[in-house]
mmCIF file of C-alpha atoms in Angstrom:
data_model
loop_
_atom_site.group_PDB
_atom_site.id
_atom_site.type_symbol
_atom_site.label_atom_id
_atom_site.label_comp_id
_atom_site.label_asym_id
_atom_site.label_seq_id
_atom_site.Cartn_x
_atom_site.Cartn_y
_atom_site.Cartn_z
ATOM 1 C CA UNK A 1 88.085 -27.010 51.663
ATOM 2 C CA UNK A 2 87.781 -24.230 49.896
ATOM 3 C CA UNK A 3 87.085 -21.387 51.710
ATOM 4 C CA UNK A 4 84.586 -18.411 50.788
ATOM 5 C CA UNK A 5 85.816 -15.222 51.412
ATOM 6 C CA UNK A 6 82.937 -12.620 52.420
ATOM 7 C CA UNK A 7 83.068 -9.568 50.458
ATOM 8 C CA UNK A 8 84.060 -6.098 52.686
ATOM 9 C CA UNK A 9 81.844 -3.439 52.758
ATOM 10 C CA UNK A 10 81.319 -1.199 49.948
ATOM 11 C CA UNK A 11 82.700 2.467 51.314
ATOM 12 C CA UNK A 12 79.386 4.690 50.600
ATOM 13 C CA UNK A 13 79.064 8.496 50.180
ATOM 14 C CA UNK A 14 75.864 10.292 50.092
ATOM 15 C CA UNK A 15 76.651 13.602 48.562
ATOM 16 C CA UNK A 16 73.386 15.743 48.349
ATOM 17 C CA UNK A 17 73.139 19.882 48.029
ATOM 18 C CA UNK A 18 70.373 21.881 46.746
ATOM 19 C CA UNK A 19 69.347 22.787 43.212
ATOM 20 C CA UNK A 20 71.961 23.673 40.917
ATOM 21 C CA UNK A 21 74.579 23.818 43.835
ATOM 22 C CA UNK A 22 77.117 21.098 41.612
ATOM 23 C CA UNK A 23 76.442 17.878 43.365
ATOM 24 C CA UNK A 24 76.910 16.292 39.622
ATOM 25 C CA UNK A 25 79.869 18.659 38.628
ATOM 26 C CA UNK A 26 81.702 17.375 42.204
ATOM 27 C CA UNK A 27 80.989 13.790 41.199
ATOM 28 C CA UNK A 28 82.509 13.806 37.950
ATOM 29 C CA UNK A 29 86.069 14.533 39.371
ATOM 30 C CA UNK A 30 85.945 12.457 42.165
ATOM 31 C CA UNK A 31 85.438 9.806 39.779
ATOM 32 C CA UNK A 32 87.733 11.141 37.730
ATOM 33 C CA UNK A 33 90.213 9.369 40.816
ATOM 34 C CA UNK A 34 88.884 6.425 40.619
ATOM 35 C CA UNK A 35 92.432 3.434 40.776
ATOM 36 C CA UNK A 36 92.405 1.523 37.414
ATOM 37 C CA UNK A 37 91.567 -2.405 39.204
ATOM 38 C CA UNK A 38 88.357 -1.251 40.859
ATOM 39 C CA UNK A 39 84.828 -0.479 40.309
ATOM 40 C CA UNK A 40 82.669 2.361 41.238
ATOM 41 C CA UNK A 41 78.796 3.026 41.305
ATOM 42 C CA UNK A 42 77.187 5.289 41.164
ATOM 43 C CA UNK A 43 73.565 5.313 42.616
ATOM 44 C CA UNK A 44 71.542 8.929 41.143
ATOM 45 C CA UNK A 45 67.841 9.961 41.929
ATOM 46 C CA UNK A 46 65.822 12.163 39.645
ATOM 47 C CA UNK A 47 62.716 13.375 40.470
ATOM 48 C CA UNK A 48 61.289 13.997 37.400
ATOM 49 C CA UNK A 49 60.230 10.849 34.934
ATOM 50 C CA UNK A 50 63.187 11.723 32.376
ATOM 51 C CA UNK A 51 67.298 11.116 33.439
ATOM 52 C CA UNK A 52 69.222 13.400 32.175
ATOM 53 C CA UNK A 53 72.123 13.872 34.677
ATOM 54 C CA UNK A 54 73.155 9.895 34.100
ATOM 55 C CA UNK A 55 73.998 10.919 30.459
ATOM 56 C CA UNK A 56 76.577 12.678 31.922
ATOM 57 C CA UNK A 57 78.710 10.101 33.558
ATOM 58 C CA UNK A 58 81.449 8.599 32.341
ATOM 59 C CA UNK A 59 80.593 5.086 30.152
ATOM 60 C CA UNK A 60 83.402 3.295 29.830
ATOM 61 C CA UNK A 61 84.719 0.124 31.847
ATOM 62 C CA UNK A 62 85.338 -0.190 35.648
ATOM 63 C CA UNK A 63 81.822 2.294 36.186
ATOM 64 C CA UNK A 64 78.560 1.617 37.198
ATOM 65 C CA UNK A 65 75.679 4.093 36.848
ATOM 66 C CA UNK A 66 71.698 3.501 37.903
ATOM 67 C CA UNK A 67 69.295 5.767 37.897
ATOM 68 C CA UNK A 68 66.255 6.060 39.857
ATOM 69 C CA UNK A 69 63.346 8.475 38.984
ATOM 70 C CA UNK A 70 60.601 10.050 39.602
ATOM 71 C CA UNK A 71 59.875 10.652 43.816
ATOM 72 C CA UNK A 72 63.141 11.729 45.969
ATOM 73 C CA UNK A 73 64.615 8.283 47.881
ATOM 74 C CA UNK A 74 65.225 10.031 50.227
ATOM 75 C CA UNK A 75 61.673 10.604 51.389
ATOM 76 C CA UNK A 76 59.111 8.051 49.095
ATOM 77 C CA UNK A 77 59.149 4.317 50.070
ATOM 78 C CA UNK A 78 62.011 2.957 50.698
ATOM 79 C CA UNK A 79 61.610 -0.049 48.324
ATOM 80 C CA UNK A 80 62.623 1.166 45.140
ATOM 81 C CA UNK A 81 65.935 2.124 46.443
ATOM 82 C CA UNK A 82 66.412 -0.966 48.472
ATOM 83 C CA UNK A 83 65.717 -2.743 44.877
ATOM 84 C CA UNK A 84 67.802 -0.651 43.334
ATOM 85 C CA UNK A 85 70.685 -0.498 45.463
ATOM 86 C CA UNK A 86 70.654 -4.195 46.028
ATOM 87 C CA UNK A 87 70.687 -5.097 42.569
ATOM 88 C CA UNK A 88 73.032 -2.383 41.314
ATOM 89 C CA UNK A 89 76.055 -4.126 44.196
ATOM 90 C CA UNK A 90 74.410 -8.043 43.653
ATOM 91 C CA UNK A 91 75.357 -7.166 39.741
ATOM 92 C CA UNK A 92 78.262 -4.652 39.784
ATOM 93 C CA UNK A 93 80.177 -5.805 43.139
ATOM 94 C CA UNK A 94 81.864 -2.092 43.662
ATOM 95 C CA UNK A 95 84.345 -1.396 45.444
ATOM 96 C CA UNK A 96 83.065 2.496 46.312
ATOM 97 C CA UNK A 97 79.678 3.328 45.959
ATOM 98 C CA UNK A 98 78.101 7.405 45.357
ATOM 99 C CA UNK A 99 74.835 7.987 46.138
ATOM 100 C CA UNK A 100 73.507 11.415 44.377
ATOM 101 C CA UNK A 101 70.178 12.069 46.103
ATOM 102 C CA UNK A 102 67.945 14.742 43.794
ATOM 103 C CA UNK A 103 67.761 18.281 45.184
ATOM 104 C CA UNK A 104 64.471 17.603 46.489
ATOM 105 C CA UNK A 105 65.795 15.066 48.854
ATOM 106 C CA UNK A 106 65.933 14.950 52.637
ATOM 107 C CA UNK A 107 69.885 13.286 52.800
ATOM 108 C CA UNK A 108 69.324 12.699 56.564
ATOM 109 C CA UNK A 109 66.329 10.617 55.978
ATOM 110 C CA UNK A 110 68.548 8.416 53.784
ATOM 111 C CA UNK A 111 71.462 8.264 56.558
ATOM 112 C CA UNK A 112 68.909 7.057 58.831
ATOM 113 C CA UNK A 113 67.899 4.013 56.087
ATOM 114 C CA UNK A 114 71.179 3.461 54.851
ATOM 115 C CA UNK A 115 72.335 3.369 58.515
ATOM 116 C CA UNK A 116 69.764 0.522 59.576
ATOM 117 C CA UNK A 117 71.607 -2.580 61.074
ATOM 118 C CA UNK A 118 71.149 -5.160 57.751
ATOM 119 C CA UNK A 119 73.199 -2.632 55.473
ATOM 120 C CA UNK A 120 76.046 -2.730 58.097
ATOM 121 C CA UNK A 121 77.658 -5.931 56.813
ATOM 122 C CA UNK A 122 77.285 -4.270 53.047
ATOM 123 C CA UNK A 123 77.925 -0.640 53.447
ATOM 124 C CA UNK A 124 80.226 1.198 55.415
ATOM 125 C CA UNK A 125 79.238 4.296 54.857
ATOM 126 C CA UNK A 126 81.481 7.695 54.860
ATOM 127 C CA UNK A 127 81.037 11.445 56.297
ATOM 128 C CA UNK A 128 78.549 12.706 53.738
ATOM 129 C CA UNK A 129 77.924 15.261 51.787
ATOM 130 C CA UNK A 130 76.899 18.594 51.519
ATOM 131 C CA UNK A 131 77.400 21.488 48.198
ATOM 132 C CA UNK A 132 76.266 24.866 48.891
ATOM 133 C CA UNK A 133 76.475 26.990 46.503
ATOM 134 C CA UNK A 134 78.529 29.556 47.575
ATOM 135 C CA UNK A 135 77.929 32.394 45.081
ATOM 136 C CA UNK A 136 73.895 32.375 46.503
ATOM 137 C CA UNK A 137 74.620 32.815 50.016
ATOM 138 C CA UNK A 138 73.859 36.302 50.269
ATOM 139 C CA UNK A 139 70.092 34.895 48.894
ATOM 140 C CA UNK A 140 67.809 34.894 52.718
ATOM 141 C CA UNK A 141 65.288 33.555 50.698
ATOM 142 C CA UNK A 142 67.087 30.941 49.235
ATOM 143 C CA UNK A 143 69.332 29.896 52.582
ATOM 144 C CA UNK A 144 66.154 30.117 54.603
ATOM 145 C CA UNK A 145 64.364 27.180 52.880
ATOM 146 C CA UNK A 146 63.803 24.337 55.500
ATOM 147 C CA UNK A 147 64.810 21.867 53.016
ATOM 148 C CA UNK A 148 68.398 23.784 52.982
ATOM 149 C CA UNK A 149 68.496 23.732 55.826
ATOM 150 C CA UNK A 150 68.306 19.851 56.452
ATOM 151 C CA UNK A 151 70.413 19.075 53.759
ATOM 152 C CA UNK A 152 73.369 21.506 55.833
ATOM 153 C CA UNK A 153 72.777 19.655 59.498
ATOM 154 C CA UNK A 154 73.220 16.325 58.045
ATOM 155 C CA UNK A 155 76.534 17.099 56.845
ATOM 156 C CA UNK A 156 79.215 15.961 57.560
ATOM 157 C CA UNK A 157 81.355 17.406 55.156
ATOM 158 C CA UNK A 158 79.996 20.569 53.446
ATOM 159 C CA UNK A 159 81.526 21.591 50.251
ATOM 160 C CA UNK A 160 81.359 25.158 49.172
ATOM 161 C CA UNK A 161 81.208 25.429 45.088
ATOM 162 C CA UNK A 162 81.204 28.933 42.958
ATOM 163 C CA UNK A 163 83.998 30.368 44.799
ATOM 164 C CA UNK A 164 84.414 32.319 42.300
ATOM 165 C CA UNK A 165 81.661 33.960 41.948
ATOM 166 C CA UNK A 166 81.819 34.940 45.586
ATOM 167 C CA UNK A 167 81.151 38.323 46.244
ATOM 168 C CA UNK A 168 81.133 40.277 49.703
ATOM 169 C CA UNK A 169 78.029 39.121 50.994
ATOM 170 C CA UNK A 170 78.182 36.293 50.196
ATOM 171 C CA UNK A 171 81.919 35.708 52.005
ATOM 172 C CA UNK A 172 80.229 37.755 54.970
ATOM 173 C CA UNK A 173 77.223 35.364 54.538
ATOM 174 C CA UNK A 174 79.996 32.135 54.962
ATOM 175 C CA UNK A 175 80.956 32.938 57.856
ATOM 176 C CA UNK A 176 77.950 33.037 60.141
ATOM 177 C CA UNK A 177 77.170 30.041 58.343
ATOM 178 C CA UNK A 178 80.812 28.505 59.733
ATOM 179 C CA UNK A 179 79.583 29.840 63.425
ATOM 180 C CA UNK A 180 75.511 28.779 63.099
ATOM 181 C CA UNK A 181 76.242 25.020 62.222
ATOM 182 C CA UNK A 182 79.352 24.816 64.656
ATOM 183 C CA UNK A 183 78.249 23.133 66.956
ATOM 184 C CA UNK A 184 77.911 20.074 64.491
ATOM 185 C CA UNK A 185 81.730 20.067 64.249
ATOM 186 C CA UNK A 186 81.567 20.349 60.633
ATOM 187 C CA UNK A 187 84.435 19.879 57.828
ATOM 188 C CA UNK A 188 83.853 22.491 55.343
ATOM 189 C CA UNK A 189 86.331 22.665 51.903
ATOM 190 C CA UNK A 190 86.230 24.933 49.772
ATOM 191 C CA UNK A 191 85.911 24.221 45.395
ATOM 192 C CA UNK A 192 85.918 25.312 42.140
ATOM 193 C CA UNK A 193 84.012 23.889 39.671
ATOM 194 C CA UNK A 194 84.465 21.011 41.447
ATOM 195 C CA UNK A 195 88.352 19.751 42.377
ATOM 196 C CA UNK A 196 88.039 18.062 45.586
ATOM 197 C CA UNK A 197 90.480 15.122 46.330
ATOM 198 C CA UNK A 198 88.935 11.777 47.336
ATOM 199 C CA UNK A 199 91.231 11.542 50.688
ATOM 200 C CA UNK A 200 89.726 15.096 51.687
ATOM 201 C CA UNK A 201 86.220 13.219 51.696
ATOM 202 C CA UNK A 202 87.350 9.895 52.212
ATOM 203 C CA UNK A 203 86.316 9.256 56.306
ATOM 204 C CA UNK A 204 84.078 7.051 58.098
ATOM 205 C CA UNK A 205 80.999 8.214 58.940
ATOM 206 C CA UNK A 206 80.685 9.481 62.740
ATOM 207 C CA UNK A 207 76.978 11.310 63.862
ATOM 208 C CA UNK A 208 74.989 10.790 65.829
ATOM 209 C CA UNK A 209 72.331 8.928 65.870
ATOM 210 C CA UNK A 210 68.704 11.397 66.641
ATOM 211 C CA UNK A 211 66.596 9.617 69.071
ATOM 212 C CA UNK A 212 63.506 11.195 68.416
ATOM 213 C CA UNK A 213 61.606 11.075 72.572
ATOM 214 C CA UNK A 214 57.909 11.074 73.558
ATOM 215 C CA UNK A 215 57.572 14.905 74.853
ATOM 216 C CA UNK A 216 58.410 15.245 77.608
ATOM 217 C CA UNK A 217 55.257 15.624 79.504
ATOM 218 C CA UNK A 218 54.475 12.633 78.474
ATOM 219 C CA UNK A 219 58.037 11.585 79.661
ATOM 220 C CA UNK A 220 57.435 12.433 82.846
ATOM 221 C CA UNK A 221 53.920 10.006 83.280
ATOM 222 C CA UNK A 222 55.986 7.170 82.014
ATOM 223 C CA UNK A 223 58.704 7.651 84.752
ATOM 224 C CA UNK A 224 56.001 5.339 87.316
ATOM 225 C CA UNK A 225 56.110 2.721 84.887
ATOM 226 C CA UNK A 226 58.565 1.877 83.139
ATOM 227 C CA UNK A 227 62.611 3.300 82.634
ATOM 228 C CA UNK A 228 63.501 3.473 78.431
ATOM 229 C CA UNK A 229 61.423 5.253 77.366
ATOM 230 C CA UNK A 230 60.209 4.147 72.854
ATOM 231 C CA UNK A 231 61.510 5.765 70.149
ATOM 232 C CA UNK A 232 58.987 6.526 67.836
ATOM 233 C CA UNK A 233 57.709 7.614 64.421
ATOM 234 C CA UNK A 234 55.332 10.028 64.431
ATOM 235 C CA UNK A 235 54.498 13.052 64.956
ATOM 236 C CA UNK A 236 54.702 14.866 68.128
ATOM 237 C CA UNK A 237 58.280 14.565 69.666
ATOM 238 C CA UNK A 238 61.205 15.931 70.964
ATOM 239 C CA UNK A 239 64.777 14.875 70.024
ATOM 240 C CA UNK A 240 67.584 16.182 72.754
ATOM 241 C CA UNK A 241 71.470 16.282 70.772
ATOM 242 C CA UNK A 242 75.009 16.813 72.541
ATOM 243 C CA UNK A 243 77.801 17.660 70.593
ATOM 244 C CA UNK A 244 81.512 20.028 70.579
ATOM 245 C CA UNK A 245 80.219 21.120 74.359
ATOM 246 C CA UNK A 246 76.272 22.323 72.922
ATOM 247 C CA UNK A 247 73.090 21.369 72.950
ATOM 248 C CA UNK A 248 70.584 20.824 70.565
ATOM 249 C CA UNK A 249 67.115 20.974 71.551
ATOM 250 C CA UNK A 250 64.210 20.195 68.910
ATOM 251 C CA UNK A 251 60.273 19.619 68.687
ATOM 252 C CA UNK A 252 58.525 18.612 65.784
ATOM 253 C CA UNK A 253 54.761 18.470 65.936
ATOM 254 C CA UNK A 254 51.505 18.093 63.314
ATOM 255 C CA UNK A 255 50.825 20.774 61.241
ATOM 256 C CA UNK A 256 47.445 21.365 62.337
ATOM 257 C CA UNK A 257 48.645 22.284 65.394
ATOM 258 C CA UNK A 258 47.674 26.326 65.875
ATOM 259 C CA UNK A 259 49.416 28.590 68.016
ATOM 260 C CA UNK A 260 49.522 31.863 68.798
ATOM 261 C CA UNK A 261 51.830 34.296 67.338
ATOM 262 C CA UNK A 262 51.925 36.922 70.519
ATOM 263 C CA UNK A 263 52.593 34.490 72.928
ATOM 264 C CA UNK A 264 54.931 32.227 71.050
ATOM 265 C CA UNK A 265 56.778 35.853 70.087
ATOM 266 C CA UNK A 266 56.774 36.781 73.749
ATOM 267 C CA UNK A 267 58.119 32.833 74.773
ATOM 268 C CA UNK A 268 61.301 32.197 72.360
ATOM 269 C CA UNK A 269 62.258 36.524 73.083
ATOM 270 C CA UNK A 270 62.198 35.136 76.418
ATOM 271 C CA UNK A 271 64.965 32.566 76.546
ATOM 272 C CA UNK A 272 68.217 33.066 77.569
ATOM 273 C CA UNK A 273 71.677 32.418 77.175
ATOM 274 C CA UNK A 274 70.879 30.370 73.652
ATOM 275 C CA UNK A 275 73.340 30.299 71.049
ATOM 276 C CA UNK A 276 70.369 30.130 67.977
ATOM 277 C CA UNK A 277 66.549 29.930 67.818
ATOM 278 C CA UNK A 278 64.452 29.078 64.580
ATOM 279 C CA UNK A 279 61.392 26.939 64.508
ATOM 280 C CA UNK A 280 58.239 27.374 61.342
ATOM 281 C CA UNK A 281 54.810 27.657 63.354
ATOM 282 C CA UNK A 282 51.346 27.686 61.775
ATOM 283 C CA UNK A 283 49.938 30.446 64.208
ATOM 284 C CA UNK A 284 46.348 32.535 63.984
ATOM 285 C CA UNK A 285 48.465 34.816 61.952
ATOM 286 C CA UNK A 286 49.424 32.258 59.344
ATOM 287 C CA UNK A 287 52.378 30.338 58.830
ATOM 288 C CA UNK A 288 55.688 31.553 60.433
ATOM 289 C CA UNK A 289 59.535 31.607 60.506
ATOM 290 C CA UNK A 290 61.659 32.757 63.222
ATOM 291 C CA UNK A 291 65.192 33.027 62.746
ATOM 292 C CA UNK A 292 67.026 34.189 66.078
ATOM 293 C CA UNK A 293 70.714 35.194 66.322
ATOM 294 C CA UNK A 294 72.542 37.333 68.973
ATOM 295 C CA UNK A 295 72.702 39.949 67.075
ATOM 296 C CA UNK A 296 69.560 39.816 65.268
ATOM 297 C CA UNK A 297 65.783 38.083 65.756
ATOM 298 C CA UNK A 298 64.377 37.732 62.862
ATOM 299 C CA UNK A 299 60.989 36.320 62.123
ATOM 300 C CA UNK A 300 58.453 36.763 58.667
ATOM 301 C CA UNK A 301 55.348 34.934 56.950
ATOM 302 C CA UNK A 302 56.795 32.374 54.813
ATOM 303 C CA UNK A 303 54.394 29.287 52.839
ATOM 304 C CA UNK A 304 52.937 26.207 54.561
ATOM 305 C CA UNK A 305 55.078 23.930 55.802
ATOM 306 C CA UNK A 306 54.900 20.237 56.198
ATOM 307 C CA UNK A 307 54.998 20.694 60.682
ATOM 308 C CA UNK A 308 55.312 23.172 63.026
ATOM 309 C CA UNK A 309 59.027 22.313 64.336
ATOM 310 C CA UNK A 310 61.086 24.641 67.104
ATOM 311 C CA UNK A 311 65.300 24.138 67.601
ATOM 312 C CA UNK A 312 67.283 25.654 70.303
ATOM 313 C CA UNK A 313 71.018 25.710 70.569
ATOM 314 C CA UNK A 314 72.775 26.342 74.098
ATOM 315 C CA UNK A 315 76.379 26.446 75.049
ATOM 316 C CA UNK A 316 75.540 23.626 78.337
ATOM 317 C CA UNK A 317 72.684 21.294 78.872
ATOM 318 C CA UNK A 318 69.200 22.229 80.328
ATOM 319 C CA UNK A 319 66.129 21.217 81.455
ATOM 320 C CA UNK A 320 63.643 20.971 78.809
ATOM 321 C CA UNK A 321 60.449 20.502 80.460
ATOM 322 C CA UNK A 322 59.480 24.288 81.341
ATOM 323 C CA UNK A 323 59.899 25.875 78.212
ATOM 324 C CA UNK A 324 57.914 21.988 76.624
ATOM 325 C CA UNK A 325 55.155 23.429 79.097
ATOM 326 C CA UNK A 326 55.250 27.123 78.241
ATOM 327 C CA UNK A 327 55.608 26.042 74.651
ATOM 328 C CA UNK A 328 52.585 23.695 74.470
ATOM 329 C CA UNK A 329 50.792 26.863 76.547
ATOM 330 C CA UNK A 330 50.784 28.818 73.003
ATOM 331 C CA UNK A 331 49.000 26.070 71.190
ATOM 332 C CA UNK A 332 45.292 27.811 70.624
ATOM 333 C CA UNK A 333 42.732 24.410 71.226
ATOM 334 C CA UNK A 334 41.339 23.368 68.380
#
């Protein structure tokens, strides 16, 4: 009888980061650490139709590089990504895989796809990495963007690049950023020219699954008929995550919903015992972004968003029903 051994799941790293952060530089340094007897693979995503980064990758034996052009593998249809990844794995049978989404990508959505049950026997996800350009941390217009923040929240490891170019304002901004994201229990690494050792980022993904549930007001109505609330895929929804002694509560609502600006501002200012409040809303005064920390309350005009959203970080768990009810009272009926 011939025994057939099942292949081991491939250690898989996601390296995300905003445009120009230094993802490819980090990836090149990591690839230089490949053991001679192993085969490593890279799946790169270019938003445009002309691939450039692939030409920078090693073209020698032991590496397999595949590009997925046009669109974002995080956000667009999953089918092209599923096909490209399956083909890469079956043809090259790599020992380790790196995935670099476009700088315009949302890594949380990609991570959600790759942790689906049908990938469990194939991919062994490692801690997702986000690369930050340390020399731009002082630029509030840069760091306040939704995509920038989404990439940072998805990270288990944050690599700060361009360390040599950081000014005092960047160092101060970095300290505030680390305090702000303390609830996410991330590991922060300083890197110059992408010089990070593989051992520093090669540990298992231990992120918590974000459960998107019906709004609390709807859950109250469902309690009489069912015990388990369904996980939903469309807006509106709410979520609550708890980690490291903090609770993160968030709501996402359709962009067509319009809120009264002053009612909304009053509601957010009235909150107690919070560590951070962030939100983007379609209001009767235009699209507004709110960014509150205990030292200052900031709000400003922003470009049209893809949805209404708000997230609060608090030290202890709480009942969010009153907040949700008050939030919806700020809505202007259309």
